[in-house]
PDB file of C-alpha atoms and ligand atoms in Angstrom:
ATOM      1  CA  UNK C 162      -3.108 -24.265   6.455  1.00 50.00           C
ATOM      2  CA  UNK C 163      -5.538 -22.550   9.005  1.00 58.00           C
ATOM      3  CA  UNK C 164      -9.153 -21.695   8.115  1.00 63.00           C
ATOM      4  CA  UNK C 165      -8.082 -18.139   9.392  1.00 65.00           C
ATOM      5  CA  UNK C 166      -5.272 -18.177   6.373  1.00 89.00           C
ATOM      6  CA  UNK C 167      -7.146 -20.050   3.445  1.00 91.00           C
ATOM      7  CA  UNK C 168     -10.022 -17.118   4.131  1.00 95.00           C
ATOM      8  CA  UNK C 169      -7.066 -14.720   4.183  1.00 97.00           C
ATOM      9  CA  UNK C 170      -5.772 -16.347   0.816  1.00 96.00           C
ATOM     10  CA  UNK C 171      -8.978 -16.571  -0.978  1.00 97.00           C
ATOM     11  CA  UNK C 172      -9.243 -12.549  -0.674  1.00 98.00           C
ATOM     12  CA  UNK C 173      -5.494 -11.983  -1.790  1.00 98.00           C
ATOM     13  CA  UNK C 174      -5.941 -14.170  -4.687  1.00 98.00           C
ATOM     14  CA  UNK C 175      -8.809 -11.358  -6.170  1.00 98.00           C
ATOM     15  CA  UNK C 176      -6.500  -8.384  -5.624  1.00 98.00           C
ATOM     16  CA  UNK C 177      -5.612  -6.805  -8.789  1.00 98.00           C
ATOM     17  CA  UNK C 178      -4.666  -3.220  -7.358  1.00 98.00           C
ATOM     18  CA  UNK C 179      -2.886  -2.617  -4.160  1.00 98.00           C
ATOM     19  CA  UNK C 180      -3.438   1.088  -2.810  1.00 98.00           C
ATOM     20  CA  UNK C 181      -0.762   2.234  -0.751  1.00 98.00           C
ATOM     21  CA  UNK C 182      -0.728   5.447   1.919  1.00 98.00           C
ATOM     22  CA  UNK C 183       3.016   6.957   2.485  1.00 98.00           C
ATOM     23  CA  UNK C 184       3.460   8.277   5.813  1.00 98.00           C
ATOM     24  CA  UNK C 185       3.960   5.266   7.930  1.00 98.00           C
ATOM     25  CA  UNK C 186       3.769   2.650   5.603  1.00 98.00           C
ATOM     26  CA  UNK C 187       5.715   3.326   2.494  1.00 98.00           C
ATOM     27  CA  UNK C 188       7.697   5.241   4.649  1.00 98.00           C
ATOM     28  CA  UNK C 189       8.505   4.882   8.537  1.00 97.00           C
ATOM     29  CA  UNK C 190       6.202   8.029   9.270  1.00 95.00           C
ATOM     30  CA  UNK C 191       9.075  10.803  10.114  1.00 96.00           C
ATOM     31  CA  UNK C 192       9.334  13.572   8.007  1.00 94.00           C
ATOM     32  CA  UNK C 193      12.988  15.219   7.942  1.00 95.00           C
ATOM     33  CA  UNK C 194      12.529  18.988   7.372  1.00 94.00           C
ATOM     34  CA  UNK C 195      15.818  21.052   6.257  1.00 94.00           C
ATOM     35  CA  UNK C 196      17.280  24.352   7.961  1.00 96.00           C
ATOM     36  CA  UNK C 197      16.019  25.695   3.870  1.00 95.00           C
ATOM     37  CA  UNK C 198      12.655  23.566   4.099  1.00 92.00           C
ATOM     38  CA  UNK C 199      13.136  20.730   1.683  1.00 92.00           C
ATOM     39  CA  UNK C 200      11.476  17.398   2.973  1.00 91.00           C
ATOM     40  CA  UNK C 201      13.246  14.224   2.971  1.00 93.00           C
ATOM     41  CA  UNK C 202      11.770  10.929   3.123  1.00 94.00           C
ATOM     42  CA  UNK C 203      13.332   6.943   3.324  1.00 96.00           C
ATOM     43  CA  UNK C 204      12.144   4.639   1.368  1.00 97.00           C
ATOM     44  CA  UNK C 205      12.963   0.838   1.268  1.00 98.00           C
ATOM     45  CA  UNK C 206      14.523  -0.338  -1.787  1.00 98.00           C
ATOM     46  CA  UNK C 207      12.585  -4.229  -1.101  1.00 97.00           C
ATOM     47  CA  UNK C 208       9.553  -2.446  -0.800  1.00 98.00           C
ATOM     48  CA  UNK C 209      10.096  -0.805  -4.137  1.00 98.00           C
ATOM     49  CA  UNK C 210      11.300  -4.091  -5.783  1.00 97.00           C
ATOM     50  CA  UNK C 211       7.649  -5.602  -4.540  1.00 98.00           C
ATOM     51  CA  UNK C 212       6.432  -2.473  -6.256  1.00 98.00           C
ATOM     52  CA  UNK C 213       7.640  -3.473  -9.761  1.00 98.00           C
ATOM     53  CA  UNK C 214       7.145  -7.120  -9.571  1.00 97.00           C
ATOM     54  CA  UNK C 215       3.417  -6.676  -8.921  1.00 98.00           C
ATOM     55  CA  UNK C 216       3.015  -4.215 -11.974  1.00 98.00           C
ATOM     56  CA  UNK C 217       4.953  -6.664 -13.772  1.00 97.00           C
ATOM     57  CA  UNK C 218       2.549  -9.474 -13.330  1.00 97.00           C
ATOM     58  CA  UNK C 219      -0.646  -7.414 -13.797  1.00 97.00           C
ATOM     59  CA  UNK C 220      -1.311  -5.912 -10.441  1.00 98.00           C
ATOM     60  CA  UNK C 221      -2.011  -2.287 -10.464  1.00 98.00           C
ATOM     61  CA  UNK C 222      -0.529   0.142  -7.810  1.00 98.00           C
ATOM     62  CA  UNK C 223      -1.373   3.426  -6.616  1.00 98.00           C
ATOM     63  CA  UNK C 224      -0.341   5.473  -4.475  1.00 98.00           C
ATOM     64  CA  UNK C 225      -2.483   8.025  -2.022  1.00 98.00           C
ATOM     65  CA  UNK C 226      -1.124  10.220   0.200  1.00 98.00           C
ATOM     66  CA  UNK C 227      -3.189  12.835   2.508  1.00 97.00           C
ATOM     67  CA  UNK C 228       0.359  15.017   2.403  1.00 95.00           C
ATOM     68  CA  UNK C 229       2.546  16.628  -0.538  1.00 96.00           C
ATOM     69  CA  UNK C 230       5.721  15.605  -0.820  1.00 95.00           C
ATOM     70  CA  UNK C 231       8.258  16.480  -3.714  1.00 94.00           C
ATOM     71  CA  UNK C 232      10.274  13.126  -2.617  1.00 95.00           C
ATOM     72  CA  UNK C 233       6.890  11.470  -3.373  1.00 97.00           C
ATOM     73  CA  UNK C 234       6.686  12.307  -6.703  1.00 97.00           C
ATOM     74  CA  UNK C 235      10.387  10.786  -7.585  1.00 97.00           C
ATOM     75  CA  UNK C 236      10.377   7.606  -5.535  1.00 98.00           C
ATOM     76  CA  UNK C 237       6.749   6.934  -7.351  1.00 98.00           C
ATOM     77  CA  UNK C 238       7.954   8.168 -11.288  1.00 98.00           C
ATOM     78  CA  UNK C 239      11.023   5.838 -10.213  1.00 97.00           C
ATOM     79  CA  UNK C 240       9.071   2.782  -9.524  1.00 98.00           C
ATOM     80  CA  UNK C 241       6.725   3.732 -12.646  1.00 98.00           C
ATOM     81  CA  UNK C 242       3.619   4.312 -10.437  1.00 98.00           C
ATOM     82  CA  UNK C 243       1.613   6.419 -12.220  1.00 97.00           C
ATOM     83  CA  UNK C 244      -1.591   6.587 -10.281  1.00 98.00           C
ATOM     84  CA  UNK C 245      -0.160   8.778  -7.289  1.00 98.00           C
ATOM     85  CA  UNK C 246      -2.146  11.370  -5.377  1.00 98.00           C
ATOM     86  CA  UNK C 247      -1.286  13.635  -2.899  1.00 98.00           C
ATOM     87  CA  UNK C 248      -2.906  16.379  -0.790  1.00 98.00           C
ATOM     88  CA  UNK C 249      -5.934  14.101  -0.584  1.00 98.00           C
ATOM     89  CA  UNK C 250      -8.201  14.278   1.421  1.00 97.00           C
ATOM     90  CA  UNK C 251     -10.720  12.002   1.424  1.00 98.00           C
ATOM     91  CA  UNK C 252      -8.797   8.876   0.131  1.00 98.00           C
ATOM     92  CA  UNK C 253     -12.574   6.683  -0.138  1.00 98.00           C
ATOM     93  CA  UNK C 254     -13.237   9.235  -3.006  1.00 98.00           C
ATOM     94  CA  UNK C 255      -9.934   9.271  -4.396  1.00 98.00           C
ATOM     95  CA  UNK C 256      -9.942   5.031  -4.384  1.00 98.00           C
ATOM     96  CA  UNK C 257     -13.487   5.189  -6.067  1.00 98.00           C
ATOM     97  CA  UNK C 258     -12.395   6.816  -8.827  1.00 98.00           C
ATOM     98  CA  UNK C 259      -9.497   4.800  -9.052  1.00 98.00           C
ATOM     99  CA  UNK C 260     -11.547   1.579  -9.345  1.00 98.00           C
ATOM    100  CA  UNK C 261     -13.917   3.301 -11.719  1.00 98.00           C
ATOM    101  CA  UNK C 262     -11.041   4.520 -14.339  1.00 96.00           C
ATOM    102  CA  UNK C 263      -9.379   1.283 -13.944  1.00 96.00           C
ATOM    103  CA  UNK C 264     -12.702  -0.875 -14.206  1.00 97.00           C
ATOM    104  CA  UNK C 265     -12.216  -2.660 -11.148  1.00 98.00           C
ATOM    105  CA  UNK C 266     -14.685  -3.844  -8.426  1.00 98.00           C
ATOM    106  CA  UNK C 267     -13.755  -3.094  -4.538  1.00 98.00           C
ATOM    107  CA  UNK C 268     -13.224  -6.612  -3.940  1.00 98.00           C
ATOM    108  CA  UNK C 269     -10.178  -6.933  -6.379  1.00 98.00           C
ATOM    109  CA  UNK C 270      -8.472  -3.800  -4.433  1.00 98.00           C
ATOM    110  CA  UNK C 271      -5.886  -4.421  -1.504  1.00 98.00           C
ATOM    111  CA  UNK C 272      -5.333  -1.400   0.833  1.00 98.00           C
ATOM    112  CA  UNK C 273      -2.330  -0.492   3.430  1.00 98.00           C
ATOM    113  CA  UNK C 274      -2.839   2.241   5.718  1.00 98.00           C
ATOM    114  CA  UNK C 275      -1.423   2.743   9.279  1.00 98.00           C
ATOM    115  CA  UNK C 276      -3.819   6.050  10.621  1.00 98.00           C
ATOM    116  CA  UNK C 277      -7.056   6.807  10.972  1.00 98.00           C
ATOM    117  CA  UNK C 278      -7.640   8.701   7.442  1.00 97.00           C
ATOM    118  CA  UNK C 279      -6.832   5.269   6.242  1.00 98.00           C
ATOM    119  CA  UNK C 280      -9.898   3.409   7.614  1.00 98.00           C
ATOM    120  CA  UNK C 281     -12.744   4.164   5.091  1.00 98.00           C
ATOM    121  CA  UNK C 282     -10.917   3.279   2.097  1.00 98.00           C
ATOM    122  CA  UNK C 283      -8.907   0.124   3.906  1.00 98.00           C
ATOM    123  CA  UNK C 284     -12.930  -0.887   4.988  1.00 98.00           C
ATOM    124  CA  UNK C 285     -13.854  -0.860   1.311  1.00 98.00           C
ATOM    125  CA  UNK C 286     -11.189  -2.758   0.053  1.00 98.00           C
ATOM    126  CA  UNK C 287     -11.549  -6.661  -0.482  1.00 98.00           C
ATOM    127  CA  UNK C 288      -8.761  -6.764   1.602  1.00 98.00           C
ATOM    128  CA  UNK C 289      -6.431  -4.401   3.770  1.00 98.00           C
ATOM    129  CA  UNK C 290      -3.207  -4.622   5.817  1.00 98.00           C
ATOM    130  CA  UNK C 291      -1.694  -2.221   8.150  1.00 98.00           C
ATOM    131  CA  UNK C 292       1.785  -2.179  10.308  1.00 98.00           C
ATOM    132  CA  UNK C 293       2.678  -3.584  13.617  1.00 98.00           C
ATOM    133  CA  UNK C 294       2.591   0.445  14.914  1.00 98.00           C
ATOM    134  CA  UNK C 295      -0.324   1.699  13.413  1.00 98.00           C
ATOM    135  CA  UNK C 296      -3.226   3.432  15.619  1.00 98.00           C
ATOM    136  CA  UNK C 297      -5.281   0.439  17.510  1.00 98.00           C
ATOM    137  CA  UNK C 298      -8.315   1.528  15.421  1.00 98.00           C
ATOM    138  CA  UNK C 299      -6.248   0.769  12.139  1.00 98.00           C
ATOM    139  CA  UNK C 300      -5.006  -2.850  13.713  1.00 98.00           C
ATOM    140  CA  UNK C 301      -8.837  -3.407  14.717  1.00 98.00           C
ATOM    141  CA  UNK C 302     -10.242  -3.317  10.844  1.00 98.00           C
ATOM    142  CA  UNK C 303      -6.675  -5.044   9.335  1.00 98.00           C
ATOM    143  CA  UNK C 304      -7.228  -7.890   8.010  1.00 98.00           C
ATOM    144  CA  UNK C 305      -3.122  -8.961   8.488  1.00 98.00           C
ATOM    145  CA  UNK C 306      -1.064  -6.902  10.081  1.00 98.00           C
ATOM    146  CA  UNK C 307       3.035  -7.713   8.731  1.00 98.00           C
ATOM    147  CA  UNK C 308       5.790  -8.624  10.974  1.00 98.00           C
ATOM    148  CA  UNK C 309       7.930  -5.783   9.477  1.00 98.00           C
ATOM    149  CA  UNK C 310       7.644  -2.078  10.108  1.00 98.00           C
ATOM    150  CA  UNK C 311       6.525   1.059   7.898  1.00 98.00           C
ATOM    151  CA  UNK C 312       8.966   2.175   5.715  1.00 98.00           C
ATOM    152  CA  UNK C 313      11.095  -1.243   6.485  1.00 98.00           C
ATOM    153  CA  UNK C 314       9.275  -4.188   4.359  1.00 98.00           C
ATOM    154  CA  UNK C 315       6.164  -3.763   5.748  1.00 98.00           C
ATOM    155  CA  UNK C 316       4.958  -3.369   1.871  1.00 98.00           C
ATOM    156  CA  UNK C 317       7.472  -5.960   0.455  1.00 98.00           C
ATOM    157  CA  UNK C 318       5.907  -8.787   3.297  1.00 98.00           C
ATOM    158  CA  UNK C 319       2.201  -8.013   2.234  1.00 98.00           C
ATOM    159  CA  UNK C 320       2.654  -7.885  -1.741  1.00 98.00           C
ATOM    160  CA  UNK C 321       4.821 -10.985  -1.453  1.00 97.00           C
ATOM    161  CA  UNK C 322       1.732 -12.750   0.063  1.00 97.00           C
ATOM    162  CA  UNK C 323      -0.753 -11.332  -2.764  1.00 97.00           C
ATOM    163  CA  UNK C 324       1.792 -12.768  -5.435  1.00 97.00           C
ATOM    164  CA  UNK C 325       2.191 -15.574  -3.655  1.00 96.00           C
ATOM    165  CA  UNK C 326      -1.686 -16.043  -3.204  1.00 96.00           C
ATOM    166  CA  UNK C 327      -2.179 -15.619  -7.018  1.00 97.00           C
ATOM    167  CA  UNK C 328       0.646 -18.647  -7.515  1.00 96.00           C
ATOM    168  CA  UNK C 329       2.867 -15.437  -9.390  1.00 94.00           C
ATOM    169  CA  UNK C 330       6.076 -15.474  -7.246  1.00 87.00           C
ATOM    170  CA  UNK C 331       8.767 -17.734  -7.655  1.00 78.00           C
ATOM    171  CA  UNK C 332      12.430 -16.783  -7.288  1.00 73.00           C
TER     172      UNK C 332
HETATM  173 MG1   MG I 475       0.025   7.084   7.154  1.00 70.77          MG
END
């Protein structure tokens, strides 16, 4: 193994919450609007599979969105995430109170963003991972970008490496 990986390893192996943003990573970024306004959204069903395993084994996962979106809601009550926000903001604030209500120190939190809003709370994160098209400043502060796309196993690839990292996936 690289040096590059085993430094990349040693800061998967802490994660114990994995924050997720929607647009572009949970989902591939497009938003369908209907002729009578209702918003529909794809998700990937491996992405949501990754989603369960890691709350299986321990690892926490929220969801923070800087949009609304009904769809949201169901895919997340679906998957059993409970810790989903939307409308935010400023998703720093929002992850800080995260960490504080679950008792958890920056360094055990994982973050996946692909736009700028993402940065601040992806910087504060132990470690972060964005998409192959995510805005250049977003690739510049990943520290692993996936091979797959938003909204295509982009979230599946990077919490297979944090279970894999913490010796919990086996199949
Ligand atoms: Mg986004």
């Amino acid at each position: 193994m690289k040096k590059a990986d085993q430094h990349l390893e040693n800061k998967l192996r802490r994660v114990e919450l994995l924050v997720l943003d929607v647009d572009g990573v949970l989902s591939d970024g497009r938003i369908y609007i209907s002729d009578d306004g209702r918003e529909i959204k794809a998700f990937d069903a491996r992405d949501g599979l990754a989603i369960v395993a890691l709350k299986r084994r321990g690892v926490e996962v929220a969801v923070i969105s800087g949009r609304y979106s009904r769809a949201v809601e169901i895919r997340c009550s679906d998957l059993g995430v409970e810790l989903l926000f939307q409308d935010v903001s400023d998703k720093l604030d929002v992850l800080k109170k995260i960490l504080k209500q679950c008792n958890l120190s920056p360094e055990s939190a994982a973050a996946m963003g692909d736009d700028i809003n993402d940065i601040s709370m992806m910087k504060y994160c132990g470690v972060c991972a964005t998409v192959p098209e995510a805005h250049p400043a977003v690739l510049e502060v990943a520290d692993y970008v996936t091979s797959r796309a938003g909204g295509r196993g982009a979230v599946r690839e990077f919490s297979e490496l944090i279970m894999k990292a913490k010796g919990m996936w086996k199949y």
